[in-house]
Coordinates of N, CA and C in Angstrom, one line a residue:
M1155 N 68.2 45.8 59.9 CA 68.9 46.6 60.9 C 68.6 46.2 62.3
S1156 N 69.6 46.1 63.1 CA 69.4 45.6 64.5 C 68.8 46.8 65.3
G1157 N 68.4 46.4 66.5 CA 67.7 47.4 67.4 C 68.1 47.2 68.8
L1158 N 67.5 48.1 69.7 CA 67.8 47.9 71.1 C 66.5 48.4 71.9
R1159 N 66.4 47.9 73.1 CA 65.4 48.4 74.0 C 66.0 49.0 75.2
I1160 N 65.3 49.9 75.9 CA 65.8 50.5 77.2 C 64.7 50.3 78.2
E1161 N 65.1 49.8 79.4 CA 64.1 49.5 80.4 C 63.3 50.7 80.8
S1162 N 63.9 51.9 80.8 CA 63.3 53.1 81.2 C 62.3 53.7 80.1
L1163 N 62.4 53.1 78.9 CA 61.4 53.5 77.8 C 60.7 52.3 77.3
P1164 N 59.8 51.7 78.1 CA 59.2 50.4 77.7 C 58.3 50.6 76.5
G1165 N 58.3 49.5 75.7 CA 57.4 49.4 74.6 C 58.0 50.0 73.3
R1166 N 59.2 50.5 73.4 CA 59.8 51.1 72.2 C 61.1 50.3 71.8
V1167 N 61.3 50.3 70.5 CA 62.5 49.7 69.9 C 63.2 50.8 69.1
F1168 N 64.5 50.9 69.4 CA 65.3 52.0 68.7 C 66.3 51.3 67.8
R1169 N 66.4 51.8 66.5 CA 67.3 51.2 65.5 C 68.5 52.1 65.1
A1170 N 68.5 53.3 65.7 CA 69.7 54.2 65.5 C 69.8 55.1 66.7
V1171 N 71.0 55.6 67.0 CA 71.2 56.5 68.1 C 71.9 57.7 67.7
L1172 N 71.3 58.9 68.0 CA 71.9 60.2 67.7 C 72.3 60.8 69.0
F1173 N 73.5 61.4 69.1 CA 74.1 62.0 70.3 C 74.2 63.5 70.2
D1174 N 73.9 64.2 71.2 CA 74.3 65.5 71.4 C 75.8 65.4 71.7
V1175 N 76.6 66.5 71.6 CA 78.0 66.4 71.9 C 78.4 67.2 73.2
D1176 N 78.2 68.5 73.2 CA 78.6 69.3 74.3 C 77.9 69.0 75.6
G1177 N 78.6 68.6 76.6 CA 77.9 68.2 77.8 C 77.4 66.8 77.9
T1178 N 77.4 66.1 76.8 CA 76.9 64.8 76.7 C 78.0 63.8 76.5
L1179 N 78.8 63.9 75.5 CA 79.9 63.0 75.3 C 81.1 63.3 76.2
Y1180 N 81.1 64.6 76.7 CA 82.1 65.0 77.7 C 81.4 65.7 78.8
D1181 N 82.0 65.7 80.0 CA 81.5 66.5 81.2 C 81.9 67.9 81.0
A1182 N 81.0 68.8 81.0 CA 81.3 70.2 80.8 C 82.0 70.9 81.9
K1183 N 81.8 70.4 83.1 CA 82.4 71.1 84.3 C 83.9 71.1 84.3
P1184 N 84.6 70.0 84.2 CA 86.0 70.0 84.1 C 86.5 70.8 82.9
M1185 N 85.8 70.8 81.8 CA 86.1 71.6 80.6 C 86.1 73.1 81.0
R1186 N 85.0 73.5 81.6 CA 84.9 74.9 82.0 C 86.0 75.3 82.9
R1187 N 86.3 74.5 83.9 CA 87.4 74.8 84.8 C 88.7 75.0 84.1
A1188 N 89.0 74.1 83.2 CA 90.3 74.2 82.4 C 90.3 75.5 81.6
M1189 N 89.2 75.8 80.9 CA 89.1 76.9 80.1 C 89.1 78.2 80.9
M1190 N 88.6 78.2 82.1 CA 88.6 79.4 83.0 C 90.1 79.7 83.4
R1191 N 90.8 78.6 83.7 CA 92.3 78.9 84.0 C 93.0 79.4 82.8
S1192 N 92.7 79.0 81.6 CA 93.3 79.5 80.4 C 93.0 80.9 80.2
L1193 N 91.7 81.2 80.4 CA 91.2 82.6 80.2 C 91.9 83.6 81.2
L1194 N 91.9 83.1 82.5 CA 92.5 84.0 83.5 C 94.0 84.2 83.2
A1195 N 94.7 83.2 82.7 CA 96.1 83.4 82.4 C 96.3 84.4 81.3
A1196 N 95.4 84.3 80.3 CA 95.4 85.3 79.2 C 95.0 86.7 79.6
L1197 N 94.1 86.8 80.6 CA 93.7 88.0 81.1 C 94.8 88.7 81.8
L1198 N 95.6 88.0 82.6 CA 96.7 88.6 83.3 C 97.8 89.1 82.3
R1199 N 97.9 88.4 81.2 CA 98.9 88.9 80.2 C 98.5 90.1 79.4
R1200 N 97.2 90.1 79.0 CA 96.7 91.2 78.2 C 95.3 91.6 78.7
P1201 N 95.2 92.3 79.8 CA 94.0 92.6 80.5 C 93.0 93.3 79.6
F1202 N 93.4 94.4 78.9 CA 92.4 95.2 78.2 C 91.8 94.4 77.0
A1203 N 92.7 93.7 76.2 CA 92.3 93.0 75.1 C 91.4 91.8 75.5
M1204 N 91.7 91.1 76.6 CA 91.0 90.0 77.0 C 89.6 90.3 77.6
R1205 N 89.5 91.5 78.2 CA 88.2 91.9 78.7 C 87.3 92.1 77.6
R1206 N 87.7 92.7 76.5 CA 86.9 92.9 75.3 C 86.5 91.6 74.7
R1207 N 87.4 90.6 74.7 CA 87.1 89.3 74.1 C 86.1 88.5 75.0
L1208 N 86.3 88.7 76.3 CA 85.3 88.0 77.2 C 83.9 88.5 77.1
R1209 N 83.8 89.8 76.9 CA 82.5 90.4 76.7 C 81.9 89.9 75.4
A1210 N 82.8 89.8 74.4 CA 82.3 89.3 73.0 C 81.9 87.9 73.1
L1211 N 82.6 87.0 73.8 CA 82.2 85.6 74.0 C 80.9 85.5 74.7
S1212 N 80.7 86.3 75.7 CA 79.5 86.2 76.5 C 78.3 86.6 75.6
A1213 N 78.5 87.7 74.8 CA 77.5 88.1 73.8 C 77.2 87.0 72.8
Y1214 N 78.2 86.3 72.4 CA 78.0 85.3 71.4 C 77.2 84.1 71.9
R1215 N 77.4 83.7 73.2 CA 76.6 82.7 73.8 C 75.2 83.1 74.0
K1216 N 75.0 84.4 74.4 CA 73.6 84.9 74.6 C 72.9 84.9 73.3
A1217 N 73.6 85.3 72.2 CA 72.9 85.3 70.9 C 72.5 83.9 70.5
L1218 N 73.2 82.9 70.8 CA 72.8 81.5 70.5 C 71.5 81.2 71.2
E1219 N 71.4 81.5 72.5 CA 70.2 81.2 73.3 C 69.0 81.9 72.8
A1220 N 69.2 83.2 72.3 CA 68.1 84.0 71.8 C 67.6 83.4 70.5
L1221 N 68.5 82.7 69.8 CA 68.1 82.2 68.4 C 67.4 80.8 68.5
R1222 N 67.3 80.2 69.7 CA 66.8 78.9 69.8 C 65.4 78.7 69.3
C1223 N 64.5 79.6 69.4 CA 63.1 79.4 69.0 C 62.8 80.3 67.8
E1224 N 63.8 80.8 67.1 CA 63.5 81.7 66.0 C 63.5 80.9 64.7
A1225 N 63.0 81.6 63.6 CA 62.9 80.9 62.4 C 64.2 80.5 61.8
P1226 N 64.3 79.4 61.0 CA 65.5 79.0 60.4 C 66.3 80.1 59.7
C1227 N 67.6 80.1 59.9 CA 68.4 81.2 59.2 C 69.9 80.7 59.2
D1228 N 70.8 81.5 58.6 CA 72.2 81.2 58.7 C 72.6 81.5 60.1
L1229 N 72.7 80.5 61.0 CA 72.9 80.7 62.4 C 74.2 81.4 62.7
R1230 N 75.3 80.9 62.1 CA 76.6 81.5 62.4 C 76.6 82.9 62.0
A1231 N 76.1 83.3 60.9 CA 76.2 84.7 60.5 C 75.3 85.6 61.4
E1232 N 74.1 85.1 61.7 CA 73.2 85.9 62.6 C 73.8 86.0 64.0
Q1233 N 74.3 84.9 64.5 CA 74.9 84.9 65.8 C 76.1 85.9 65.9
L1234 N 76.9 85.9 64.9 CA 78.0 86.9 64.8 C 77.5 88.3 64.7
R1235 N 76.5 88.5 63.9 CA 76.0 89.9 63.7 C 75.5 90.4 65.1
R1236 N 74.7 89.6 65.8 CA 74.1 90.1 67.0 C 75.1 90.3 68.1
A1237 N 76.1 89.3 68.2 CA 77.1 89.4 69.2 C 78.0 90.6 68.9
A1238 N 78.4 90.9 67.7 CA 79.2 92.0 67.3 C 78.5 93.3 67.7
E1239 N 77.2 93.4 67.4 CA 76.4 94.6 67.8 C 76.4 94.8 69.3
A1240 N 76.3 93.7 70.0 CA 76.2 93.8 71.5 C 77.5 94.1 72.1
S1241 N 78.6 93.7 71.5 CA 79.9 93.8 72.1 C 80.8 94.9 71.5
A1242 N 80.3 95.5 70.5 CA 81.1 96.6 69.8 C 82.4 96.1 69.2
L1243 N 82.4 94.8 68.8 CA 83.6 94.2 68.2 C 83.2 94.0 66.7
E1244 N 84.2 94.2 65.8 CA 83.9 93.9 64.4 C 83.7 92.4 64.2
E1245 N 82.8 92.1 63.3 CA 82.5 90.7 63.1 C 83.7 89.8 62.7
D1246 N 84.6 90.3 61.9 CA 85.8 89.5 61.5 C 86.6 89.2 62.8
E1247 N 86.8 90.2 63.6 CA 87.6 90.0 64.8 C 86.9 89.0 65.8
L1248 N 85.6 89.2 65.9 CA 84.8 88.4 66.8 C 84.8 86.9 66.3
A1249 N 84.8 86.7 65.0 CA 84.8 85.3 64.4 C 86.2 84.7 64.8
Q1250 N 87.3 85.4 64.8 CA 88.6 84.9 65.2 C 88.6 84.5 66.6
V1251 N 88.0 85.4 67.5 CA 88.0 85.2 68.9 C 87.1 83.9 69.2
V1252 N 86.0 83.8 68.6 CA 85.1 82.6 68.8 C 85.9 81.3 68.3
D1253 N 86.5 81.4 67.1 CA 87.2 80.2 66.6 C 88.3 79.8 67.6
E1254 N 89.0 80.7 68.1 CA 90.1 80.4 69.0 C 89.6 79.9 70.4
W1255 N 88.7 80.6 71.0 CA 88.3 80.3 72.4 C 87.2 79.3 72.6
M1256 N 86.4 79.2 71.5 CA 85.3 78.2 71.6 C 85.5 77.1 70.6
G1257 N 86.4 77.2 69.7 CA 86.7 76.2 68.7 C 88.0 75.4 69.0
Q1258 N 89.1 76.1 68.9 CA 90.4 75.4 69.0 C 90.9 75.1 70.4
R1259 N 90.9 76.1 71.2 CA 91.5 75.9 72.6 C 90.9 74.8 73.4
P1260 N 89.6 74.7 73.4 CA 89.0 73.6 74.2 C 89.3 72.2 73.8
L1261 N 89.8 72.0 72.6 CA 90.0 70.7 72.1 C 91.0 69.9 72.9
R1262 N 92.0 70.6 73.4 CA 93.1 69.9 74.1 C 92.6 69.4 75.5
F1263 N 91.5 69.9 76.0 CA 91.0 69.5 77.3 C 89.9 68.4 77.2
L1264 N 89.5 68.1 76.0 CA 88.4 67.2 75.8 C 88.7 65.7 76.2
P1265 N 89.9 65.2 75.9 CA 90.2 63.8 76.3 C 90.0 63.5 77.8
R1266 N 90.4 64.4 78.6 CA 90.3 64.2 80.1 C 88.9 64.4 80.6
S1267 N 88.1 65.0 79.8 CA 86.7 65.3 80.2 C 85.7 64.3 79.6
R1268 N 86.1 63.3 78.9 CA 85.2 62.4 78.2 C 84.4 61.6 79.3
R1269 N 83.1 61.4 79.0 CA 82.2 60.8 80.0 C 82.7 59.3 80.3
P1270 N 82.6 58.9 81.5 CA 83.0 57.5 81.8 C 82.0 56.6 81.1
G1271 N 82.6 55.5 80.6 CA 81.9 54.5 79.9 C 81.5 54.8 78.5
L1272 N 82.0 55.9 77.9 CA 81.6 56.3 76.6 C 82.1 55.3 75.5
L1273 N 83.4 54.9 75.6 CA 84.0 54.0 74.6 C 83.3 52.7 74.6
P1274 N 83.2 52.0 75.8 CA 82.5 50.7 75.8 C 81.0 50.8 75.3
F1275 N 80.4 51.9 75.6 CA 79.0 52.1 75.1 C 78.9 52.1 73.6
L1276 N 79.8 52.9 73.0 CA 79.9 53.0 71.5 C 80.3 51.7 70.9
A1277 N 81.2 51.0 71.5 CA 81.7 49.7 71.0 C 80.5 48.7 71.0
E1278 N 79.7 48.7 72.1 CA 78.6 47.8 72.2 C 77.5 48.1 71.1
L1279 N 77.2 49.4 70.9 CA 76.3 49.7 69.8 C 76.8 49.2 68.4
E1280 N 78.1 49.4 68.2 CA 78.8 48.9 67.0 C 78.6 47.4 66.9
N1281 N 78.8 46.7 68.0 CA 78.7 45.2 68.0 C 77.3 44.8 67.7
W1282 N 76.3 45.6 68.1 CA 74.9 45.3 67.8 C 74.4 45.8 66.5
A1283 N 75.3 46.4 65.7 CA 75.0 46.9 64.4 C 74.0 48.0 64.4
V1284 N 74.0 48.8 65.5 CA 73.1 50.0 65.7 C 73.9 51.2 65.2
P1285 N 73.5 51.9 64.1 CA 74.2 53.0 63.6 C 74.1 54.2 64.6
C1286 N 75.2 55.0 64.6 CA 75.2 56.2 65.5 C 75.5 57.5 64.7
G1287 N 75.0 58.6 65.2 CA 75.3 59.9 64.6 C 75.4 60.9 65.7
A1288 N 75.9 62.1 65.4 CA 76.0 63.2 66.3 C 75.4 64.4 65.8
F1289 N 74.6 65.1 66.6 CA 74.0 66.4 66.2 C 74.1 67.4 67.4
S1290 N 74.7 68.5 67.1 CA 74.9 69.5 68.2 C 74.7 70.9 67.6
D1291 N 74.7 71.9 68.5 CA 74.5 73.3 68.1 C 75.7 73.8 67.3
Y1292 N 76.9 73.3 67.7 CA 78.2 73.7 67.1 C 78.8 72.6 66.2
P1293 N 79.7 72.9 65.3 CA 80.3 71.8 64.5 C 80.9 70.8 65.4
V1294 N 80.8 69.5 65.0 CA 81.1 68.4 65.8 C 82.4 67.6 65.4
R1295 N 82.9 67.8 64.2 CA 83.9 66.9 63.7 C 85.2 66.9 64.5
H1296 N 85.7 68.1 64.8 CA 87.0 68.3 65.5 C 86.8 67.8 67.0
K1297 N 85.7 68.0 67.6 CA 85.4 67.5 68.9 C 85.4 66.0 69.0
L1298 N 84.7 65.4 68.0 CA 84.7 63.9 68.0 C 86.1 63.3 67.8
E1299 N 86.9 64.0 67.0 CA 88.3 63.6 66.8 C 89.1 63.7 68.0
A1300 N 88.9 64.8 68.7 CA 89.7 65.1 70.0 C 89.3 64.1 71.1
L1301 N 88.0 63.6 71.0 CA 87.6 62.6 72.0 C 87.9 61.2 71.6
A1302 N 88.5 61.1 70.4 CA 88.9 59.7 69.9 C 87.7 58.8 69.6
V1303 N 86.6 59.4 69.2 CA 85.4 58.6 68.9 C 84.8 58.8 67.5
A1304 N 85.5 59.6 66.7 CA 84.9 60.0 65.4 C 84.6 58.7 64.6
E1305 N 85.3 57.7 64.7 CA 85.1 56.5 63.9 C 83.8 55.8 64.1
F1306 N 83.1 56.1 65.3 CA 81.9 55.4 65.6 C 80.7 56.2 65.0
F1307 N 80.9 57.4 64.5 CA 79.8 58.2 64.1 C 79.7 58.3 62.5
A1308 N 78.7 57.6 62.0 CA 78.5 57.6 60.5 C 77.9 58.9 60.1
V1309 N 77.2 59.6 60.9 CA 76.5 60.9 60.6 C 77.0 61.9 61.6
Q1310 N 77.4 63.1 61.1 CA 77.9 64.2 61.9 C 77.3 65.5 61.4
L1311 N 76.4 66.0 62.3 CA 75.6 67.2 61.9 C 75.7 68.3 62.9
D1312 N 75.6 69.5 62.5 CA 75.4 70.6 63.4 C 74.3 71.5 63.0
A1313 N 73.9 72.4 63.8 CA 72.6 73.2 63.6 C 72.7 74.1 62.4
N1314 N 73.9 74.5 61.9 CA 74.0 75.4 60.8 C 74.1 74.6 59.5
D1315 N 73.9 73.3 59.5 CA 73.8 72.5 58.2 C 72.7 73.1 57.4
E1316 N 72.9 73.3 56.1 CA 71.9 74.0 55.3 C 70.5 73.3 55.3
R1317 N 70.5 72.0 55.6 CA 69.2 71.3 55.7 C 68.5 71.5 57.0
I1318 N 69.2 72.1 58.0 CA 68.7 72.2 59.3 C 68.5 73.7 59.7
R1319 N 69.6 74.4 59.9 CA 69.6 75.9 60.2 C 68.6 76.3 61.3
S1320 N 68.5 75.5 62.3 CA 67.7 75.8 63.5 C 68.3 75.1 64.7
L1321 N 68.0 75.6 65.8 CA 68.6 75.1 67.1 C 67.6 74.3 67.9
K1322 N 68.0 73.4 68.6 CA 67.1 72.7 69.6 C 66.6 73.7 70.6
P1323 N 65.4 73.7 71.0 CA 64.5 72.5 71.0 C 63.7 72.3 69.7
Q1324 N 64.0 73.1 68.7 CA 63.3 72.8 67.4 C 63.8 71.5 66.9
P1325 N 62.9 70.7 66.3 CA 63.2 69.3 66.0 C 63.9 69.0 64.7
K1326 N 64.2 70.0 63.9 CA 64.6 69.7 62.5 C 65.9 68.9 62.5
G1327 N 66.9 69.2 63.4 CA 68.1 68.4 63.4 C 67.9 67.0 63.7
L1328 N 67.0 66.6 64.5 CA 66.7 65.2 64.8 C 66.1 64.5 63.7
V1329 N 65.2 65.3 63.0 CA 64.5 64.7 61.8 C 65.5 64.4 60.7
V1330 N 66.4 65.4 60.5 CA 67.4 65.1 59.4 C 68.4 64.0 59.9
G1331 N 68.7 64.0 61.2 CA 69.6 62.9 61.7 C 69.0 61.5 61.5
A1332 N 67.7 61.4 61.8 CA 67.0 60.1 61.6 C 67.1 59.7 60.1
A1333 N 66.8 60.7 59.2 CA 66.8 60.4 57.8 C 68.2 59.9 57.3
E1334 N 69.2 60.6 57.8 CA 70.6 60.3 57.4 C 71.0 58.9 58.0
L1335 N 70.5 58.5 59.1 CA 70.8 57.2 59.7 C 69.9 56.1 59.1
G1336 N 68.9 56.5 58.4 CA 68.0 55.5 57.7 C 66.9 54.9 58.5
V1337 N 66.4 55.6 59.5 CA 65.4 55.1 60.4 C 64.2 56.0 60.5
P1338 N 63.0 55.6 60.7 CA 61.9 56.5 61.0 C 62.2 57.2 62.3
I1339 N 61.7 58.4 62.5 CA 62.0 59.2 63.6 C 61.5 58.5 64.9
G1340 N 60.5 57.7 64.9 CA 60.1 57.0 66.1 C 61.0 55.9 66.5
E1341 N 61.9 55.5 65.7 CA 62.9 54.5 66.0 C 64.3 55.1 66.3
L1342 N 64.3 56.4 66.5 CA 65.6 57.1 66.8 C 65.6 57.4 68.3
L1343 N 66.8 57.1 68.9 CA 67.0 57.5 70.3 C 68.0 58.6 70.3
Y1344 N 67.6 59.7 71.0 CA 68.5 60.9 71.1 C 69.1 60.9 72.5
I1345 N 70.4 61.0 72.6 CA 71.0 61.1 74.0 C 71.6 62.5 74.2
G1346 N 71.1 63.2 75.2 CA 71.6 64.5 75.5 C 71.8 64.7 76.9
D1347 N 72.0 66.0 77.3 CA 72.2 66.3 78.8 C 71.2 67.3 79.3
R1348 N 70.5 68.1 78.4 CA 69.7 69.2 78.9 C 68.2 68.8 78.6
A1349 N 67.4 68.8 79.6 CA 66.0 68.5 79.5 C 65.3 69.5 78.6
E1350 N 65.5 70.8 78.9 CA 64.8 71.9 78.3 C 65.2 72.0 76.8
V1351 N 66.3 71.4 76.4 CA 66.7 71.6 75.0 C 66.7 70.2 74.3
D1352 N 67.4 69.2 74.8 CA 67.6 67.9 74.1 C 66.3 67.1 74.2
A1353 N 65.8 67.0 75.5 CA 64.5 66.2 75.6 C 63.4 66.9 75.0
A1354 N 63.3 68.2 75.0 CA 62.2 68.9 74.3 C 62.3 68.7 72.8
A1355 N 63.5 68.7 72.3 CA 63.6 68.5 70.8 C 63.2 67.1 70.4
A1356 N 63.6 66.1 71.2 CA 63.2 64.8 70.9 C 61.7 64.6 71.0
K1357 N 61.1 65.2 72.0 CA 59.6 65.1 72.1 C 58.9 65.7 71.0
A1358 N 59.4 66.9 70.5 CA 58.8 67.6 69.4 C 59.0 66.8 68.1
A1359 N 60.1 66.1 68.0 CA 60.3 65.3 66.8 C 59.6 63.9 66.8
G1360 N 59.3 63.4 68.0 CA 58.7 62.1 68.1 C 59.8 61.0 68.3
A1361 N 61.0 61.4 68.7 CA 62.1 60.5 69.0 C 62.1 60.1 70.5
G1362 N 62.8 59.0 70.8 CA 63.0 58.7 72.2 C 64.2 59.6 72.7
C1363 N 64.3 59.7 74.0 CA 65.4 60.5 74.6 C 65.8 60.0 76.0
V1364 N 67.1 59.9 76.2 CA 67.6 59.7 77.6 C 68.6 60.8 77.8
L1365 N 68.9 61.1 79.1 CA 69.8 62.2 79.5 C 70.9 61.6 80.3
I1366 N 72.1 62.3 80.1 CA 73.3 61.9 80.8 C 73.8 63.0 81.7
G1367 N 74.3 62.5 82.9 CA 74.9 63.5 83.8 C 73.9 64.1 84.8
R1368 N 74.4 64.9 85.7 CA 73.5 65.5 86.7 C 72.6 66.6 86.0
G1369 N 71.4 66.7 86.6 CA 70.4 67.7 86.1 C 69.0 67.3 86.2
E1370 N 68.1 68.0 85.7 CA 66.7 67.7 85.7 C 66.3 66.9 84.5
G1371 N 65.1 66.3 84.6 CA 64.6 65.5 83.5 C 64.9 64.0 83.7
E1372 N 63.9 63.2 83.2 CA 64.0 61.7 83.3 C 63.6 61.2 81.9
P1373 N 64.1 59.9 81.6 CA 65.1 59.2 82.3 C 66.5 59.8 82.2
R1374 N 67.2 59.8 83.3 CA 68.6 60.3 83.3 C 69.5 59.3 84.0
F1375 N 70.8 59.3 83.4 CA 71.8 58.3 83.9 C 73.0 59.0 84.3
A1376 N 73.7 58.5 85.3 CA 74.9 59.2 85.8 C 76.0 59.2 84.7
D1377 N 76.1 58.1 84.0 CA 77.2 58.0 82.9 C 76.7 56.9 81.9
F1378 N 77.6 56.7 80.9 CA 77.2 55.8 79.9 C 77.3 54.3 80.4
G1379 N 78.0 54.0 81.4 CA 78.0 52.7 82.0 C 76.7 52.4 82.6
A1380 N 76.1 53.3 83.3 CA 74.8 53.1 83.9 C 73.7 52.9 82.8
L1381 N 73.8 53.7 81.7 CA 72.9 53.5 80.6 C 73.1 52.2 79.9
L1382 N 74.3 51.8 79.7 CA 74.6 50.5 79.0 C 73.9 49.3 79.8
A1383 N 73.9 49.4 81.1 CA 73.3 48.4 81.9 C 71.8 48.2 81.7
E1384 N 71.2 49.2 81.1 CA 69.7 49.1 80.8 C 69.4 48.7 79.4
L1385 N 70.4 48.7 78.5 CA 70.2 48.4 77.1 C 70.0 46.9 76.9
L1386 N 69.1 46.5 76.1 CA 68.8 45.1 75.7 C 68.8 45.1 74.2
P1387 N 69.6 44.2 73.5 CA 69.6 44.1 72.1 C 68.3 43.5 71.6
E1388 N 67.8 44.0 70.5 CA 66.5 43.5 70.0 C 66.8 42.4 69.0

């Protein structure tokens, strides 16, 4: 299996790359702006119903953050239970709202939000025979397809996979990802965007990590073109 080095992480060789998805493969800011316009339009059409749904979506996101450091569980079910309790929405209705506004509707905005340099970066890893995977808090398949990059990812995992059932910064997802990609955890490079979640998970697992986009934490790169400039094939 081929490998790569990164100037910012001297002394290490990485033989597989695992990617976060949300905020990493695409820039979250233009996505949020597009979704906000869509939400406001829906709010004007159906103000009472949409206010209830907005409260429910906020409760769902807060439930996810609260679960980050808790024991492994059925994350989707527990997140829905907590959010339904907090928002006074029935779980079945909440699940439909989440699937529509956090699952399906954002997909159409993903292509224009894709990080600069992502496709050349993935193509270069493929040329070097470095296997790639994706691991994120939410299901990744439809997002990878919308970004037109699914073909590059041999492994596609989310936190509710029955082998994982825990959220970053807990390291289980990275450990499973490394095993699926066929490399020791110390030879896995994880690419994310949040230091307190992605870099912390990589550190706990023993993997390498670099960050993409604006924010805290090092090493951090503006985009995938800047990261590609630091890669050296092994």
